[in-house]
Structures are given as structure tokens and as C-alpha cells.
Short mmCIF file of C-alpha atoms in Angstrom, two decimals:
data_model
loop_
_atom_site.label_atom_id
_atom_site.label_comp_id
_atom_site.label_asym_id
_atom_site.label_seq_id
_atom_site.Cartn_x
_atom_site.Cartn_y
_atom_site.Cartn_z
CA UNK S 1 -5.95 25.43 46.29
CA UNK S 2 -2.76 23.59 44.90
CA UNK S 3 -3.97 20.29 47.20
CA UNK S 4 -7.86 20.64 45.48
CA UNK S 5 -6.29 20.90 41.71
CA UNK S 6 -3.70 17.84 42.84
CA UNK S 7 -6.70 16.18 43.90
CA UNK S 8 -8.87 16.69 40.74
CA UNK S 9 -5.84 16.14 38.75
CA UNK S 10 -5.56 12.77 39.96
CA UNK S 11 -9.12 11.81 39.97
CA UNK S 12 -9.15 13.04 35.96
CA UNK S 13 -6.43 10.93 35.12
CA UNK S 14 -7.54 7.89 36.95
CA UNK S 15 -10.97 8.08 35.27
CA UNK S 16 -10.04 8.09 31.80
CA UNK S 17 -7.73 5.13 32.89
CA UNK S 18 -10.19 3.23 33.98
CA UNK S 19 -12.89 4.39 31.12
CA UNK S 20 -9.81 3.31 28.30
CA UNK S 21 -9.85 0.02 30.06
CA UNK S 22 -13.57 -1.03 30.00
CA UNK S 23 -14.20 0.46 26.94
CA UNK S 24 -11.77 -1.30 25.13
CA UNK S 25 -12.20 -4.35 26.39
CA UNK S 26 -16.18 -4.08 25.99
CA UNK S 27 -15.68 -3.00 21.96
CA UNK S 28 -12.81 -6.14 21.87
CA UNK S 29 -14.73 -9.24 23.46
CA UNK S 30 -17.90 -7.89 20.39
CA UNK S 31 -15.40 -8.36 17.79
CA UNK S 32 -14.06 -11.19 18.99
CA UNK S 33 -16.76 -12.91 19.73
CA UNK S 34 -18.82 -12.48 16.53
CA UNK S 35 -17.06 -14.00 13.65
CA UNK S 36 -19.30 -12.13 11.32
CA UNK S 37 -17.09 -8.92 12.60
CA UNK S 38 -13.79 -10.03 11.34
CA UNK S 39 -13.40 -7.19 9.20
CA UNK S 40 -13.40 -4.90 11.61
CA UNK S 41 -10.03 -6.36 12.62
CA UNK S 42 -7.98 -3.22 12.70
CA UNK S 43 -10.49 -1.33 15.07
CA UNK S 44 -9.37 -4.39 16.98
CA UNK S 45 -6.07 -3.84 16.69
CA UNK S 46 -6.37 -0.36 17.72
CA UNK S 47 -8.20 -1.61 21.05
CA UNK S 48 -5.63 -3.67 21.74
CA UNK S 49 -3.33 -0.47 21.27
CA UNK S 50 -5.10 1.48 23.65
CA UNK S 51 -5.11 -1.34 26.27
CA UNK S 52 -2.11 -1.74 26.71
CA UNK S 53 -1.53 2.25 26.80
CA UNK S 54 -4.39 1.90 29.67
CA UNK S 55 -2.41 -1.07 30.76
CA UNK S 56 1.68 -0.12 31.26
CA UNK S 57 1.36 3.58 29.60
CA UNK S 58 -1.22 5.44 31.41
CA UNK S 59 -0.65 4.29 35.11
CA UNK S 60 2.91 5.34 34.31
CA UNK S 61 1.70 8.56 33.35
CA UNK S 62 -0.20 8.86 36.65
CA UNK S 63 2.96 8.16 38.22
CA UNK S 64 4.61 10.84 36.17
CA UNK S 65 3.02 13.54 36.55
CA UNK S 66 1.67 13.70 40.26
CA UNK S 67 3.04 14.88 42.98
CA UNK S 68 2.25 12.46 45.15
CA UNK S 69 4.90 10.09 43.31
CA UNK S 70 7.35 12.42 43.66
CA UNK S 71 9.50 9.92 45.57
CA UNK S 72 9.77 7.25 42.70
CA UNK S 73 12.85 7.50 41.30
CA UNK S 74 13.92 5.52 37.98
CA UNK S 75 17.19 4.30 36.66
CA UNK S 76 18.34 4.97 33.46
CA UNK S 77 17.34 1.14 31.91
CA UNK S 78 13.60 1.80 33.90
CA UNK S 79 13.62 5.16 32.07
CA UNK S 80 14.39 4.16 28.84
CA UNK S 81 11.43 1.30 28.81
CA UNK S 82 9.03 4.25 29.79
CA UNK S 83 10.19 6.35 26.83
CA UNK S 84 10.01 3.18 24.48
CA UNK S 85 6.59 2.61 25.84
CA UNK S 86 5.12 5.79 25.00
CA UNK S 87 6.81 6.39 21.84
CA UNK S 88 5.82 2.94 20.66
CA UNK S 89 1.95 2.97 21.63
CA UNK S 90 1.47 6.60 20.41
CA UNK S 91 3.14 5.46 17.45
CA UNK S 92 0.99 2.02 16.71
CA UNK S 93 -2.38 4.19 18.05
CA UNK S 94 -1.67 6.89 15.07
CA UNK S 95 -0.89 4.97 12.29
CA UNK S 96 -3.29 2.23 13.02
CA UNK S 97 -5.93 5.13 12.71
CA UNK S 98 -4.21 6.23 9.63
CA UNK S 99 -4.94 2.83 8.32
CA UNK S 100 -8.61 2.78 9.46
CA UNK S 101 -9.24 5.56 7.45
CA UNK S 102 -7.86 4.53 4.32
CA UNK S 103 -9.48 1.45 4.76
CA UNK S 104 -13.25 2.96 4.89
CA UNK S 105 -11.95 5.05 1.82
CA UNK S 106 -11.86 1.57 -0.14
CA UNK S 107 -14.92 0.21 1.16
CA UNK S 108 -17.20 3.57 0.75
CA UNK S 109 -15.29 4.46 -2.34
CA UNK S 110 -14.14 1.11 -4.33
CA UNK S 111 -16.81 -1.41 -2.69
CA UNK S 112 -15.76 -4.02 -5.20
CA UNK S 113 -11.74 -3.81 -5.11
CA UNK S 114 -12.09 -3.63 -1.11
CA UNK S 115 -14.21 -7.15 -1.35
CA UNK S 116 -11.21 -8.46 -3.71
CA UNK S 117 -8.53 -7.40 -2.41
CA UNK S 118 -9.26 -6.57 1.86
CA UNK S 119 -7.71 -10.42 3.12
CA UNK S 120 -6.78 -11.40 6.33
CA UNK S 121 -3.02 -11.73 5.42
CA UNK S 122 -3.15 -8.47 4.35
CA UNK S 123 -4.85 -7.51 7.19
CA UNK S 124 -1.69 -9.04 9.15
CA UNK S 125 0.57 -7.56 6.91
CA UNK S 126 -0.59 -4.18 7.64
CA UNK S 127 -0.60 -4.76 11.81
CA UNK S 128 2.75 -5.82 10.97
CA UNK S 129 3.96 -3.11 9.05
CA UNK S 130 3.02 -0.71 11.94
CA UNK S 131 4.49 -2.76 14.98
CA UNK S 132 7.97 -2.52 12.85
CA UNK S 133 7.70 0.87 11.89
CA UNK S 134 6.38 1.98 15.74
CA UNK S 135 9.45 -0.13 16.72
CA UNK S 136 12.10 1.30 14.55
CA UNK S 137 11.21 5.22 15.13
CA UNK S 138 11.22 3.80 19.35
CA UNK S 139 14.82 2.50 18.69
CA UNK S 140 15.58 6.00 17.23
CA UNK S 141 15.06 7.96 20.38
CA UNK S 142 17.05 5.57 22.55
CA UNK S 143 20.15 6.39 20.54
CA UNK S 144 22.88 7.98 22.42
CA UNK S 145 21.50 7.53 25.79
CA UNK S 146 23.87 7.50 28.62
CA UNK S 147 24.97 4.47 30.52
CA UNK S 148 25.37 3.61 33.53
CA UNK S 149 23.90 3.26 37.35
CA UNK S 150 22.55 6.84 36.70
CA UNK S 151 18.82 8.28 38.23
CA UNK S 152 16.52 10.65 37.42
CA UNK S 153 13.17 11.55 39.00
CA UNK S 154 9.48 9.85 37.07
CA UNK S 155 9.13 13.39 36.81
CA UNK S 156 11.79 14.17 34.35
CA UNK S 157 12.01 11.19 32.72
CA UNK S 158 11.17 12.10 29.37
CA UNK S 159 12.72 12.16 25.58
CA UNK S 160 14.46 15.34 26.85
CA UNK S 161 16.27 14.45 29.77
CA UNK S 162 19.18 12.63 27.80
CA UNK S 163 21.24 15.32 25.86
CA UNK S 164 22.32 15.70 22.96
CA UNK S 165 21.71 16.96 18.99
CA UNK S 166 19.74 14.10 17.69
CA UNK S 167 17.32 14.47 20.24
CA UNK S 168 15.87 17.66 17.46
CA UNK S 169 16.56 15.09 14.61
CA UNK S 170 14.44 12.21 16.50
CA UNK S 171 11.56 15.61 17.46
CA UNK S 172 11.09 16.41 14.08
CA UNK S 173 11.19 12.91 12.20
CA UNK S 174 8.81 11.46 14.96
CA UNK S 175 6.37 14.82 14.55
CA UNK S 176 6.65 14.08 10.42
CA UNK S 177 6.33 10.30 10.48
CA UNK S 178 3.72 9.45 13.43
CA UNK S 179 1.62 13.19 12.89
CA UNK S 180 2.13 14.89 9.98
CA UNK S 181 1.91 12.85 7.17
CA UNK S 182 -0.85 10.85 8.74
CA UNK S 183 -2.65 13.74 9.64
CA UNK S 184 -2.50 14.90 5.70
CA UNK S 185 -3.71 11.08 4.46
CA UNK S 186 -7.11 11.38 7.15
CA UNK S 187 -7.85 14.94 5.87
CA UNK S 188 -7.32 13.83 2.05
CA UNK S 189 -9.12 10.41 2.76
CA UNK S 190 -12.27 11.76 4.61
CA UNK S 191 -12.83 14.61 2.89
CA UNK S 192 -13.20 12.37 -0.36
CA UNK S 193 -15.46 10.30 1.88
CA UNK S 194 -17.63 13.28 2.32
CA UNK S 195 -17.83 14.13 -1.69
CA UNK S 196 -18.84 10.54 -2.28
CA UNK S 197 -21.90 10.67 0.56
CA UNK S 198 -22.83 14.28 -0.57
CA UNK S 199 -23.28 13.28 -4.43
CA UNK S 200 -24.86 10.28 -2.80
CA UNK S 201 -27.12 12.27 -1.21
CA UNK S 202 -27.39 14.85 -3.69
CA UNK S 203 -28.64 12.23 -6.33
CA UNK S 204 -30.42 9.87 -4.51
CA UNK S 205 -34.11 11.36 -3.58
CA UNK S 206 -36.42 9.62 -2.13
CA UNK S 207 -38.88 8.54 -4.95
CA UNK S 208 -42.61 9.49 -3.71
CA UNK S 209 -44.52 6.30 -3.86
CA UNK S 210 -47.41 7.97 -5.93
CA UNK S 211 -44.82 8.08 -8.92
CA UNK S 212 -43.47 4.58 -8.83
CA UNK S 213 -46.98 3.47 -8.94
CA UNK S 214 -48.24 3.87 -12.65
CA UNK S 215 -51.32 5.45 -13.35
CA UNK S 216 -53.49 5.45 -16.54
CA UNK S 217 -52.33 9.42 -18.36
CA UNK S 218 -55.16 11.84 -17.95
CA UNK S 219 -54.35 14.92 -20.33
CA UNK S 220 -57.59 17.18 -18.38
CA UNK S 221 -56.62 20.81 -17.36
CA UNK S 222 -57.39 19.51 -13.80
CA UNK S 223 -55.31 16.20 -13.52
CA UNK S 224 -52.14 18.30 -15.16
CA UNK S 225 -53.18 20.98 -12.18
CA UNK S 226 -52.71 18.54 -9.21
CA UNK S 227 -49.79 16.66 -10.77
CA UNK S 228 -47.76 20.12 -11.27
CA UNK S 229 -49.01 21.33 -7.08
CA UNK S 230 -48.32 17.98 -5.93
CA UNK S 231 -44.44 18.37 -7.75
CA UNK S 232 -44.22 21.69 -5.85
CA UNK S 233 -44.94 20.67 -2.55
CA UNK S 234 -42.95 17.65 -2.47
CA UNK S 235 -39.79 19.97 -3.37
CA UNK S 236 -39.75 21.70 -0.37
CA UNK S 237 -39.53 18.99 1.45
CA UNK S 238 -36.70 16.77 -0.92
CA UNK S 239 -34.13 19.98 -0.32
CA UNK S 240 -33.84 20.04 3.25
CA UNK S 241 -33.37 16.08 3.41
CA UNK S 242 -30.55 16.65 0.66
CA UNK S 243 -29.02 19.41 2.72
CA UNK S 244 -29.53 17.37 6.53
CA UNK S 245 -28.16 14.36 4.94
CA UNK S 246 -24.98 16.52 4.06
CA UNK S 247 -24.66 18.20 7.06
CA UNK S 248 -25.13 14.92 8.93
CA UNK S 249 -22.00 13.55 6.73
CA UNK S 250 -19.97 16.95 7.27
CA UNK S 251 -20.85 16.62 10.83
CA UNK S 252 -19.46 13.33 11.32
CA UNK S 253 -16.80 13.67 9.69
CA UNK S 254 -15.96 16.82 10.86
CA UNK S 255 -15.82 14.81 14.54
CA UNK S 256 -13.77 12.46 13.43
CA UNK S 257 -10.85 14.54 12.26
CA UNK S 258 -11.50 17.53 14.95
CA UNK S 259 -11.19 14.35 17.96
CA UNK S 260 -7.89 13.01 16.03
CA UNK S 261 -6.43 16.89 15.85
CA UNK S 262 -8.02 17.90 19.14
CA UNK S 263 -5.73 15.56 21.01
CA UNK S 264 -2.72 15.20 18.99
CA UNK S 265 -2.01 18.46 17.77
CA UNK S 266 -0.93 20.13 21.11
CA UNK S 267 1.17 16.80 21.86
CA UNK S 268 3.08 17.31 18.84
CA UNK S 269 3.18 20.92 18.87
CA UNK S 270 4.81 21.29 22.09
CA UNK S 271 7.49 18.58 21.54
CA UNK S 272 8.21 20.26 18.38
CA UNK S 273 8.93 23.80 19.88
CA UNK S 274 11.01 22.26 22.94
CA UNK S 275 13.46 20.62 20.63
CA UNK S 276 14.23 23.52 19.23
CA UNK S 277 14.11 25.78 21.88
CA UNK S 278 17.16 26.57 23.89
CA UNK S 279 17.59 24.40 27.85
CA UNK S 280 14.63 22.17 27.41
CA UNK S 281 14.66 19.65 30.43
CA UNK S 282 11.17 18.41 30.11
CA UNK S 283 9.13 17.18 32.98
CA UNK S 284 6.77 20.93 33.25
CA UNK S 285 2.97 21.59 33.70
CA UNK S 286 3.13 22.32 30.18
CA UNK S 287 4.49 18.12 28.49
CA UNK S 288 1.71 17.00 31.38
CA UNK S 289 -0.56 19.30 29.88
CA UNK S 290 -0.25 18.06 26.24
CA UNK S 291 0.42 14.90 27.38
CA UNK S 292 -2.63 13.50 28.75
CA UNK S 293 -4.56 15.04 26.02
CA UNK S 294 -2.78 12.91 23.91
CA UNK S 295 -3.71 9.91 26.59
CA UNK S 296 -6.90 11.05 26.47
CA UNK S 297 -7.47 9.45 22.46
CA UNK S 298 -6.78 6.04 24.53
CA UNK S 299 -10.37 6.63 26.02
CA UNK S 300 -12.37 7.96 23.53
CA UNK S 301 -10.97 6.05 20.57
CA UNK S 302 -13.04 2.83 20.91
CA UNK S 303 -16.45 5.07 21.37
CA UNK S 304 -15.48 6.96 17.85
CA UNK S 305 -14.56 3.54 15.90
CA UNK S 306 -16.40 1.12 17.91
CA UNK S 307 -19.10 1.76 19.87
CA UNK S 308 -20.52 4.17 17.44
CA UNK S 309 -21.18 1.73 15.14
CA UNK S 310 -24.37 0.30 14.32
CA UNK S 311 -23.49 -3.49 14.34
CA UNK S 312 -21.51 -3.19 17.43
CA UNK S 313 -24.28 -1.43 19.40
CA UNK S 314 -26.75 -3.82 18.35
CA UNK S 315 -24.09 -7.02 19.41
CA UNK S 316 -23.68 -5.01 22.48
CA UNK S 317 -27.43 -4.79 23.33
CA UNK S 318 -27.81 -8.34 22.16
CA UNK S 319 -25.13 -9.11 25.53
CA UNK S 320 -26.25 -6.96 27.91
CA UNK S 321 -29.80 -8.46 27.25
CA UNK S 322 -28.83 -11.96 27.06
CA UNK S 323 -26.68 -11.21 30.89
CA UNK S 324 -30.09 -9.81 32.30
CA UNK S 325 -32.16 -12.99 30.97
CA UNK S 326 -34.42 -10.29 29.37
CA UNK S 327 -36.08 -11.77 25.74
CA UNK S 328 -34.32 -10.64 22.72
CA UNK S 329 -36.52 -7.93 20.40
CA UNK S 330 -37.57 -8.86 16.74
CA UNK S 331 -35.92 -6.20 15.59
CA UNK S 332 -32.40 -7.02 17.33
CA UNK S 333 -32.39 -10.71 15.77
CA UNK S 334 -31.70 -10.34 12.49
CA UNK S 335 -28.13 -11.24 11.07
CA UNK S 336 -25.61 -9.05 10.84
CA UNK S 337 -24.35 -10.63 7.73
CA UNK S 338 -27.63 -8.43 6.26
CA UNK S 339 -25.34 -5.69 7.04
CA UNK S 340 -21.70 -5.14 5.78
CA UNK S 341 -19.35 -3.12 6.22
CA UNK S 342 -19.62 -1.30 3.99
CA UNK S 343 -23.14 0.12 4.21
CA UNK S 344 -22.80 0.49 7.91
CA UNK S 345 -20.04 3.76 7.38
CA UNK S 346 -22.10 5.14 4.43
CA UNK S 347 -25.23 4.78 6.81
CA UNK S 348 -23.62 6.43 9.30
CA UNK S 349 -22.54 9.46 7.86
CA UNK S 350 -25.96 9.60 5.74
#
């Protein structure tokens, strides 16, 4: 029994290695090779995040947490670049979301000031800003680490296995900086998303064509008749498009934030308790556990904020027809110019 869950263990993590590499890469070469998609240049930053998690982070992970490496033994410099590693990804990954959102909240909710003001050196700026920042709170949980020709086990080599009191200080700063506070600007970003698309939806009814058509007035008992039915029995039908169009938004949003929450919340949660809990060694079932659900976001981030995206589906299809020599449809040839950016998010959640 303890062979078969080693086994499936392994196979797990290896798969959603392998499915954070190609899907990355796949949602990376569509934004890079369409110029038209240069705004989406911080869902391309957060690819390139989550490659090189797939890359250096994840195999290390593999290495970590199976008993199979059990043997591999690190030095204190090896351990210290795999704790910089995954502080620093998990880091960049977080707040590179955090930016992501903030960014649709300008272009669903200020259209105009997003057009003005969204540049490419600000653009820069921002990947900047979180490379520094990811870099700085890294340095932080390096400080005070022994010297020396000392060893530990890839098993053990985590935040906890060098002592000391800052190590609760680093916990707690990390949990408040890289988790909390961007957890509170997606909830209060998105759910401001989702008042804009339900008064959206709310206000916008579709407009029968009957009515936009205009008709010469007819004041007889039987023309008012069919004009007041034909009112009545196109309400019916405008109130559960208002309420599906709502629920769609809810829906989507709701996915959004759950997938964020779903895999860093237990990450976070359990580093939080073991640094202030009493003879915490790290290295258990339990930091694996937690751990590669946090990994996990590696995989499934480019199918939330790439792949589920109109514009890169269609210039996926547009490659994948192109390989097989197969004839492009009407319908996939238009221009993606015809579509920003903007209208793309609001579409999807509508």
C-alpha cells in the first residue's frame, strides 16, 4: 500500500510538471507571436513565472518530497538556492496575479484611463517592481543562516530547518506581503468587476427588433391588445437572460478567486501555524501536502488567464490548423484588432 501511494504520488507530481510546462509554453509562443497581443504582457510574465517554477522549482520539489530521493543530500549553499527559489517564484506568481487583476479592473471599469495610461514602460515598471520586491522578501529568509560545510537531507530542507526567532518574523511578513494583502486587493477588485457586468447586464436588454423598427401608431382596441400580449411574453423571457448573464459573471468570477484561494490558502496556512508552533523541523506529509497544492497554480494558471480567453483560443486554433495544412474557417480570419482587450473580459464574464 505505501509502494502504490509512492507510486501515484510520483506519477501526480510528474504530470502537473509536465502539464505547467506545455501549457505555458503553448499560451507564451501565442503572445509572442501575435503583436496584436502585447497587452496581454503580464499574463506573459506570469507564464514565464510558472516556467521556470516547472523548470528549477517543481523537479526540485519532486526531489523533495519522494522517497525515492531520499539519498540526495544538500549542503547548506545548495539549500539555501532551493529556499530562494521557491520563495522567489511563489512570490513573483502571486503578485503578478495581484497585478492582473487590478489591471482588468481598469480596463472593464475605466476603459478610457486604461487606453491612456496602460504603456509598455509601465508595463516594465510593474514586472520590475515585483522581481525586486520577490527578491527582497527572498533575501529576508536567508538571514541568519548558518555557515559552513554543513548537510541536511532534500527532505528537510526547508525555511524551517535553520533556527532561530526571525524565522516567525520572516512566516508572518511573507504570509502578509505575498497572501494576505493580495488576497484582499483580488476580492475587492473582482467583486467590483462583478457589480459593473451585473448593472451591465441588468440595463442592457436585448431590444426586440419589432420595436426598433417604427411602425405607423394604430390607436384600435385590437392593435393596443397585441402590443400589450406581445410586451408580456417577451418579459418572461428578458428576466432569465438578465439573471444567466449574472450568474455566468458570478460564476466566473467566483472560479477565479476560489482557484487562487483553493491553492494558496492551505500553503500559507500551514506555514503560518508551524512558525508559531513549538519544535517545527519541517520536511512532514503535511508542508508536501500544502505544498504541491500551491505547485499545483503553476499548472492551471495559464488555462485560467490564457487559454480561456477568446483571442488566444482562436490564435491557438489558427496554429494548430495552419501545422495540419487544414484551410482556415471564415469565421477564424478576422482580425483580432476587431477585438480588444477590453471587451474580451467583459464578454467573458457576460
Amino acid at each position: 500500500h505505501s509502494i502504490a501511494q509512492e507510486v501515484v504520488g510520483l506519477f501526480c507530481m510528474i504530470l502537473l510538471t509536465l502539464t505547467a510546462l506545455v501549457a505555458n509554453i503553448v499560451v507564451m509562443v501565442i503572445i509572442l507571436k501575435t503583436p496584436l497581443f502585447r497587452k496581454f504582457i503580464f499574463v506573459c510574465h506570469l507564464c514565464v513565472v510558472n516556467l521556470l517554477s516547472a523548470i528549477f522549482l517543481m523537479p526540485l520539489g519532486i526531489i523533495s518530497s519522494s522517497s525515492c530521493f531520499n539519498w540526495v543530500i544538500y549542503s547548506i549553499a545548495e539549500c539555501k538556492a532551493v529556499i530562494f527559489l521557491n520563495i522567489c517564484f511563489i512570490s513573483a506568481s502571486i503578485l503578478t496575479i495581484s497585478i492582473i487583476s487590478v489591471e482588468r479592473y481598469y480596463y472593464i471599469v475605466h476603459p478610457l484611463r486604461y487606453e491612456v495610461k496602460m504603456t509598455i514602460r509601465l508595463a516594465v515598471a510593474g514586472v520590475i517592481f515585483i522581481w525586486v520586491k520577490s527578491v527582497l522578501i527572498t533575501v529576508l529568509a536567508l538571514v541568519a543562516w548558518p555557515h559552513g560545510n554543513g548537510a541536511t537531507s532534500a527532505s528537510r530542507c526547508t525555511v524551517y530547518w535553520s533556527p532561530g526567532a526571525h524565522k516567525k518574523v520572516f512566516v508572518i511578513l511573507f504570509s502578509i506581503t505575498c497572501f494576505i494583502l493580495p488576497t484582499i486587493i483580488i476580492l475587492a477588485v473582482y467583486s467590483s468587476i462583478y457589480r459593473v457586468a451585473r448593472t451591465a447586464s441588468l440595463q442592457q436588454a436585448p431590444v426586440p427588433a419589432q420595436a426598433v423598427a417604427p411602425r405607423p401608431r394604430c390607436d384600435s382596441l385590437a392593435s393596443q391588445v397585441t402590443i400589450l400580449t406581445a410586451r408580456i411574453l417577451m418579459l418572461p423571457r428578458l428576466i432569465p437572460d438578465r439573471l444567466l448573464g449574472s450568474n455566468k459573471a458570478i460564476l466566473t468570477l467566483v472560479l477565479i478567486v476560489g482557484q487562487f484561494l483553493c491553492c494558496w490558502l492551505p500553503f500559507f496556512a500551514f506555514h503560518l501555524h508551524s512558525s508559531v508552533s513549538v519544535g517545527t523541523v519541517g520536511g512532514g506529509q503535511e508542508e508536501m501536502a500544502v505544498t504541491w497544492i500551491a505547485y499545483s497554480s503553476f499548472a492551471v494558471n495559464p488555462f485560467f488567464y490564457g487559454l480561456l480567453n477568446r483571442q488566444i483560443r482562436e490564435e491557438l486554433a489558427r496554429l494548430r490548423r495552419s501545422c495540419l495544412n487544414h484551410p482556415l474557417g471564415q469565421e477564424l480570419c478576422l482580425s483580432i484588432s476587431e477585438a480588444s482587450v477590453q471587451e474580451n473580459f467583459l464578454q467573458f464574464l457576460q
